[in-house]
Amino acid sequence: MNDVLIFNDVPSTWEHYLPLGNGRLGAMVKTDPCSEILQLNEEGIWSGGPQNRINPDSKKYIENIRSLVKEGKVLQAQELAFQTLSGTSVNERVYQTAGDFKIDFYSEKNAGLACGWPLQHKPDKQAYKTYESSLNLSSACTQVVYKDEEGTTFNRKTWISAVDDMIFMLVTADKKGKINFCGFLDRGNDSDKIFCEDNFIFLEDSHGIPFCVGIGAVNKGGTIETKGVCLTGKKCDEVLFFIDIQAFKWNKKITEKNYRKLTLKNTWSSRCKKNLLQMRKTILNSSIKKAVEEIFEWHVNEYQSYWNRFYLQIGKENEKQKTVSELLKKSEEASSELVNLYANFSRYLLISSSRVPGILPANLQGIWNCYMAPPWGSKYTININAQMNYWPVNMSGLCECELPLFELLERAYKNGCEASQKMYGCRGYVLHHNTDYWGDAAPQDAWLPGTYWVLGAAWLATHIWEHYEYTQDVEFLKRYYYLIHEACIFFVDYLVPSEIKASDGKPYLVINPSLSPENSYITKTNEQGALCEGCEMDNMILEHLFKSCLSAKKVLQKNACSKNGKCYKPTDFESFEYILKHLKAPSLNKDGSLMEWNTIVKEVEKGHRHISHLYGLFPGCTIKTDDKILADACRKTLNNRLKNGGGHTGWSLAWIMNFYAELGMGDMVLSSLKNVLSRSTLPNLLDNHPPFQIDGNFGSLAAIIRMLVQSSVKEDGIFVVKLLPALPEDKQWQNGCVKGVRLKGGVVLDFEWKNGKIINRRIVSGSEKKIVFP
């Protein structure tokens, strides 16, 4: 139970379709009985090639900007930053749709197209009255079942196999000769060519990264043929559709200069056709039934190798599962049935959008996007959103699903080194608040409260150490260590002394210019500004980064090397230790809440969606909950934000949930979860920013798990595991079980609770020697 989403209503908009994915390919399935749409995605389809957007005047003017900020001339500093730090092309590349496969299913009596748009055959009214669709989370497939006016029952099952790396749709009927269809590919104005060849239909485009979509079908009974650019079938007993998408492939030798030349030779279309020919041959060598049995079995076995690792059950299992719409009607109650289903769905999304055969991490919309110019480019926003996507990954046993994130960071490294040197005259590497398919490192947008933030790589690099803490994989840490170290090196050069002194009488080190992500304040001249001389989030991320680096060095010893295998100088680590001692500790406002900037200022938006100054509570390491003063300051900060309208987006609520989970405030976590489900969840359980943005699903999943179990590492290497640290008082939560949860220290744990108390716990794998259960 809790692993099937059931629907009785056909989705009205794309955001309500059902998502399928294998890491590389994605599809949003409309599940319409008569006029089906499969909106298609491939992770490598972006709006263009690599760009060198580094502003040539950055290094020349960075000290001027710093001086203006220091003097309180923030607006002048912002003007100069806009002129000299912004990318020479303001925007990075954006993720794009591969187009739609639109296919009508109709009875013989409804043959022929009426006038109007969209083009479709006369729909069968009975089909909609008997319709039911579902998304099976344990087998990763959608299903549509309906009965037409003639009494024929149709079944349509769609899935994306990672083994065969293709999209499949099987259509069957309980009476022979009843399947008729007409399908075609559509990408609006953005396609070079749509054509038929060898009884396949194809769509090619080269406006951005060039690609080819190809679709074929094999039938039992009746006939299938191509006409013009349509794939048609008449009087079939059953039909198996198969879809492939191939795009120009990234490699590290591609540059802005050679990209166009490399794309002149079309290899992707021939790959696509070759794959379709091979699949058709495989199917025809047996039968549709036998081929489907094998293809689907391989798909399920591969998918379940991820899915079966973790199990969560809050409250009792329900004998009969309700439809999603029935559950959402009482979403403000956050029934345990809905919470279990939501958590499982979010885990399903992570597996579907971030695994082999894919090589890229989940973006703002996972792997699903119907637009040519999507919201925020559907790329990688790395000032919270991309990081939040991976908060639950290790706890839920999906460690491999995080590897694409590190591959992207590695892809961005070279560009980040260039940006560091050419923009700021620094060593190491830097990323700003966004990156894209090419690992672009220059500032994105020209939006003063967000664009000139320099901590993107720093935050991402902390995930490397976090991944190691869960897996204890030394070879992994050895491979990616340089990404942590080189992020530190950038700040050794970039940090500047402030006027505030540390306990040794030496100045604290700060980032200048800096900003608190996407927020603003009232300057000394009584104007709204964003740039500042350091802020709380800077200090907390830097502490997290430098501590992670020194911890990794302690594990690796002589193997803590550069990308080229060279040992780093001892003076590097001395600098890291010095910086850690000269980062400003958290300070409090007059009301006892945590300061967001390094000095007390007036906030412009007291209910801002970002609560960046609590980074040190979660996911950082600055604030320990046994520090009563700082813990109380965090509570007051959260209260201030919420009473002024904060937490009004899905991902913001998810972060708030994790803050409250860390503070052990289960009832407040549940309250925020109720808001997520009632205000920020779409009818198919996708997170609604609005618009659809997937980070809220993943952040909420992390919080739900962390309500039940949290693990941390003490300085002496002991792993502390808290069971039921934020269990709410709600009756539905007083009983339950978790199986396969991963803990820091490389441990896998099963546990069960009853009446709010642990009644059973078992270490499934790993050693209990260094674990303490308080």
Short mmCIF file of N, CA and C in Angstrom, two decimals, residues 19-107:
data_model
loop_
_atom_site.label_atom_id
_atom_site.label_comp_id
_atom_site.label_asym_id
_atom_site.label_seq_id
_atom_site.Cartn_x
_atom_site.Cartn_y
_atom_site.Cartn_z
N PRO A 19 4.48 11.93 -14.00
CA PRO A 19 5.88 11.89 -14.42
C PRO A 19 6.47 10.48 -14.46
N LEU A 20 7.22 10.20 -15.51
CA LEU A 20 8.02 8.99 -15.63
C LEU A 20 9.44 9.40 -15.98
N GLY A 21 10.43 8.61 -15.54
CA GLY A 21 11.81 8.96 -15.88
C GLY A 21 12.77 7.83 -15.57
N ASN A 22 13.90 7.83 -16.27
CA ASN A 22 14.96 6.85 -15.98
C ASN A 22 16.30 7.52 -15.72
N GLY A 23 16.28 8.83 -15.42
CA GLY A 23 17.51 9.57 -15.20
C GLY A 23 17.95 10.33 -16.43
N ARG A 24 17.84 9.72 -17.59
CA ARG A 24 18.18 10.39 -18.85
C ARG A 24 16.95 10.87 -19.58
N LEU A 25 15.94 10.00 -19.70
CA LEU A 25 14.71 10.32 -20.40
C LEU A 25 13.60 10.63 -19.40
N GLY A 26 12.72 11.55 -19.78
CA GLY A 26 11.57 11.87 -18.95
C GLY A 26 10.33 12.00 -19.81
N ALA A 27 9.19 11.73 -19.22
CA ALA A 27 7.91 11.92 -19.91
C ALA A 27 6.86 12.31 -18.89
N MET A 28 6.02 13.24 -19.28
CA MET A 28 4.82 13.58 -18.51
C MET A 28 3.64 13.03 -19.29
N VAL A 29 2.91 12.11 -18.67
CA VAL A 29 1.84 11.39 -19.36
C VAL A 29 0.50 12.00 -18.97
N LYS A 30 -0.24 12.45 -19.97
CA LYS A 30 -1.53 13.08 -19.69
C LYS A 30 -2.55 12.07 -19.17
N THR A 31 -2.45 10.85 -19.59
CA THR A 31 -3.38 9.76 -19.23
C THR A 31 -4.81 10.06 -19.67
N ASP A 32 -4.97 10.67 -20.82
CA ASP A 32 -6.30 10.89 -21.40
C ASP A 32 -6.69 9.63 -22.18
N PRO A 33 -7.87 9.08 -21.95
CA PRO A 33 -8.22 7.82 -22.63
C PRO A 33 -8.31 7.95 -24.15
N CYS A 34 -8.72 9.09 -24.65
CA CYS A 34 -8.92 9.26 -26.09
C CYS A 34 -7.85 10.10 -26.76
N SER A 35 -7.42 11.16 -26.14
CA SER A 35 -6.43 12.07 -26.73
C SER A 35 -5.21 12.12 -25.83
N GLU A 36 -4.37 11.11 -25.96
CA GLU A 36 -3.19 10.99 -25.09
C GLU A 36 -2.08 11.94 -25.55
N ILE A 37 -1.32 12.42 -24.56
CA ILE A 37 -0.11 13.20 -24.84
C ILE A 37 1.01 12.66 -23.96
N LEU A 38 2.14 12.38 -24.58
CA LEU A 38 3.38 12.10 -23.86
C LEU A 38 4.32 13.27 -24.13
N GLN A 39 4.46 14.15 -23.13
CA GLN A 39 5.41 15.26 -23.27
C GLN A 39 6.79 14.70 -22.94
N LEU A 40 7.76 14.93 -23.83
CA LEU A 40 9.03 14.22 -23.79
C LEU A 40 10.19 15.11 -23.37
N ASN A 41 11.13 14.51 -22.63
CA ASN A 41 12.35 15.20 -22.24
C ASN A 41 13.56 14.28 -22.35
N GLU A 42 14.69 14.89 -22.64
CA GLU A 42 15.98 14.22 -22.57
C GLU A 42 16.92 15.18 -21.87
N GLU A 43 17.70 14.69 -20.91
CA GLU A 43 18.45 15.58 -20.01
C GLU A 43 19.41 16.52 -20.73
N GLY A 44 19.84 16.18 -21.95
CA GLY A 44 20.83 16.97 -22.64
C GLY A 44 20.29 17.98 -23.63
N ILE A 45 18.97 18.20 -23.63
CA ILE A 45 18.39 19.16 -24.58
C ILE A 45 18.30 20.52 -23.91
N TRP A 46 19.25 21.39 -24.27
CA TRP A 46 19.33 22.73 -23.71
C TRP A 46 19.37 23.74 -24.85
N SER A 47 19.29 25.01 -24.53
CA SER A 47 19.05 26.04 -25.53
C SER A 47 20.26 26.41 -26.38
N GLY A 48 21.44 25.88 -26.09
CA GLY A 48 22.60 26.22 -26.90
C GLY A 48 23.88 25.66 -26.34
N GLY A 49 24.98 26.01 -27.00
CA GLY A 49 26.29 25.50 -26.63
C GLY A 49 26.94 26.28 -25.51
N PRO A 50 28.21 25.96 -25.23
CA PRO A 50 28.93 26.65 -24.14
C PRO A 50 29.15 28.12 -24.47
N GLN A 51 29.20 28.93 -23.41
CA GLN A 51 29.41 30.37 -23.57
C GLN A 51 30.55 30.83 -22.67
N ASN A 52 31.31 31.78 -23.15
CA ASN A 52 32.27 32.45 -22.27
C ASN A 52 31.68 33.81 -21.92
N ARG A 53 31.04 33.89 -20.75
CA ARG A 53 30.29 35.10 -20.40
C ARG A 53 31.02 35.97 -19.39
N ILE A 54 32.27 35.65 -19.06
CA ILE A 54 32.98 36.38 -18.01
C ILE A 54 33.20 37.83 -18.42
N ASN A 55 32.80 38.71 -17.54
CA ASN A 55 32.95 40.15 -17.78
C ASN A 55 34.43 40.53 -17.71
N PRO A 56 34.98 41.09 -18.78
CA PRO A 56 36.42 41.38 -18.80
C PRO A 56 36.85 42.48 -17.82
N ASP A 57 35.89 43.24 -17.28
CA ASP A 57 36.24 44.34 -16.37
C ASP A 57 36.09 44.00 -14.89
N SER A 58 35.75 42.76 -14.59
CA SER A 58 35.49 42.38 -13.19
C SER A 58 36.70 42.63 -12.31
N LYS A 59 37.84 42.07 -12.69
CA LYS A 59 39.03 42.18 -11.85
C LYS A 59 39.46 43.63 -11.66
N LYS A 60 39.27 44.42 -12.69
CA LYS A 60 39.69 45.82 -12.66
C LYS A 60 38.91 46.62 -11.62
N TYR A 61 37.62 46.26 -11.42
CA TYR A 61 36.76 47.09 -10.58
C TYR A 61 36.34 46.45 -9.25
N ILE A 62 36.78 45.24 -8.98
CA ILE A 62 36.31 44.55 -7.76
C ILE A 62 36.69 45.33 -6.50
N GLU A 63 37.88 45.93 -6.46
CA GLU A 63 38.28 46.69 -5.28
C GLU A 63 37.45 47.97 -5.13
N ASN A 64 37.08 48.57 -6.25
CA ASN A 64 36.20 49.75 -6.19
C ASN A 64 34.85 49.40 -5.59
N ILE A 65 34.32 48.25 -6.01
CA ILE A 65 33.03 47.80 -5.48
C ILE A 65 33.14 47.57 -3.98
N ARG A 66 34.22 46.93 -3.56
CA ARG A 66 34.42 46.67 -2.14
C ARG A 66 34.49 47.98 -1.34
N SER A 67 35.19 48.93 -1.87
CA SER A 67 35.32 50.21 -1.17
C SER A 67 33.97 50.91 -1.03
N LEU A 68 33.18 50.88 -2.09
CA LEU A 68 31.87 51.51 -2.04
C LEU A 68 30.97 50.83 -1.01
N VAL A 69 31.01 49.51 -0.96
CA VAL A 69 30.21 48.79 0.04
C VAL A 69 30.68 49.17 1.43
N LYS A 70 31.97 49.19 1.65
CA LYS A 70 32.54 49.50 2.97
C LYS A 70 32.18 50.91 3.42
N GLU A 71 32.09 51.82 2.45
CA GLU A 71 31.75 53.22 2.75
C GLU A 71 30.24 53.44 2.90
N GLY A 72 29.46 52.38 2.70
CA GLY A 72 28.01 52.50 2.81
C GLY A 72 27.34 53.03 1.56
N LYS A 73 28.09 53.15 0.48
CA LYS A 73 27.53 53.63 -0.79
C LYS A 73 27.04 52.42 -1.59
N VAL A 74 26.03 51.76 -1.06
CA VAL A 74 25.60 50.46 -1.58
C VAL A 74 25.01 50.57 -2.97
N LEU A 75 24.21 51.60 -3.22
CA LEU A 75 23.59 51.71 -4.53
C LEU A 75 24.63 51.96 -5.63
N GLN A 76 25.64 52.75 -5.30
CA GLN A 76 26.72 52.97 -6.27
C GLN A 76 27.49 51.68 -6.50
N ALA A 77 27.70 50.92 -5.42
CA ALA A 77 28.39 49.63 -5.55
C ALA A 77 27.59 48.68 -6.44
N GLN A 78 26.28 48.72 -6.27
CA GLN A 78 25.42 47.83 -7.06
C GLN A 78 25.43 48.21 -8.54
N GLU A 79 25.49 49.51 -8.81
CA GLU A 79 25.56 49.93 -10.21
C GLU A 79 26.86 49.47 -10.85
N LEU A 80 27.96 49.62 -10.11
CA LEU A 80 29.25 49.21 -10.65
C LEU A 80 29.32 47.68 -10.79
N ALA A 81 28.70 46.96 -9.84
CA ALA A 81 28.65 45.50 -9.94
C ALA A 81 27.85 45.06 -11.17
N PHE A 82 26.74 45.73 -11.40
CA PHE A 82 25.94 45.42 -12.59
C PHE A 82 26.77 45.61 -13.86
N GLN A 83 27.54 46.67 -13.89
CA GLN A 83 28.31 46.98 -15.09
C GLN A 83 29.51 46.06 -15.28
N THR A 84 30.16 45.66 -14.18
CA THR A 84 31.46 45.00 -14.31
C THR A 84 31.50 43.54 -13.85
N LEU A 85 30.48 43.07 -13.14
CA LEU A 85 30.46 41.67 -12.70
C LEU A 85 29.47 40.81 -13.48
N SER A 86 28.43 41.43 -14.01
CA SER A 86 27.41 40.67 -14.74
C SER A 86 28.01 39.97 -15.94
N GLY A 87 27.45 38.82 -16.29
CA GLY A 87 27.91 38.11 -17.47
C GLY A 87 27.69 38.94 -18.73
N THR A 88 28.59 38.78 -19.69
CA THR A 88 28.47 39.55 -20.93
C THR A 88 27.25 39.13 -21.74
N SER A 89 26.82 37.90 -21.56
CA SER A 89 25.47 37.48 -21.94
C SER A 89 24.79 37.20 -20.62
N VAL A 90 23.70 37.87 -20.35
CA VAL A 90 23.15 37.85 -18.99
C VAL A 90 22.73 36.44 -18.55
N ASN A 91 22.25 35.63 -19.49
CA ASN A 91 21.67 34.34 -19.11
C ASN A 91 22.50 33.14 -19.54
N GLU A 92 22.47 32.13 -18.69
CA GLU A 92 23.02 30.82 -19.03
C GLU A 92 22.03 30.09 -19.95
N ARG A 93 22.40 28.91 -20.38
CA ARG A 93 21.50 28.11 -21.20
C ARG A 93 20.35 27.56 -20.36
N VAL A 94 19.22 27.29 -21.02
CA VAL A 94 18.04 26.78 -20.32
C VAL A 94 17.68 25.39 -20.83
N TYR A 95 17.08 24.63 -19.95
CA TYR A 95 16.62 23.27 -20.26
C TYR A 95 15.34 23.35 -21.08
N GLN A 96 15.20 22.48 -22.10
CA GLN A 96 14.06 22.59 -23.01
C GLN A 96 13.38 21.25 -23.26
N THR A 97 12.12 21.33 -23.65
CA THR A 97 11.34 20.14 -23.99
C THR A 97 11.83 19.54 -25.31
N ALA A 98 11.64 18.22 -25.44
CA ALA A 98 11.91 17.56 -26.71
C ALA A 98 10.67 17.55 -27.59
N GLY A 99 9.54 17.99 -27.05
CA GLY A 99 8.30 18.02 -27.81
C GLY A 99 7.26 17.07 -27.25
N ASP A 100 6.14 16.96 -27.95
CA ASP A 100 5.01 16.12 -27.52
C ASP A 100 4.75 15.01 -28.54
N PHE A 101 4.44 13.83 -28.04
CA PHE A 101 3.86 12.78 -28.87
C PHE A 101 2.37 12.79 -28.59
N LYS A 102 1.61 13.27 -29.57
CA LYS A 102 0.17 13.38 -29.42
C LYS A 102 -0.48 12.24 -30.19
N ILE A 103 -1.33 11.49 -29.50
CA ILE A 103 -1.89 10.31 -30.13
C ILE A 103 -3.36 10.13 -29.74
N ASP A 104 -4.20 10.05 -30.77
CA ASP A 104 -5.63 9.82 -30.57
C ASP A 104 -5.93 8.33 -30.65
N PHE A 105 -6.72 7.85 -29.69
CA PHE A 105 -7.27 6.49 -29.76
C PHE A 105 -8.77 6.61 -29.99
N TYR A 106 -9.30 5.89 -30.96
CA TYR A 106 -10.71 6.09 -31.34
C TYR A 106 -11.31 4.79 -31.86
N SER A 107 -12.63 4.72 -31.80
CA SER A 107 -13.34 3.57 -32.36
C SER A 107 -13.61 3.84 -33.84
#
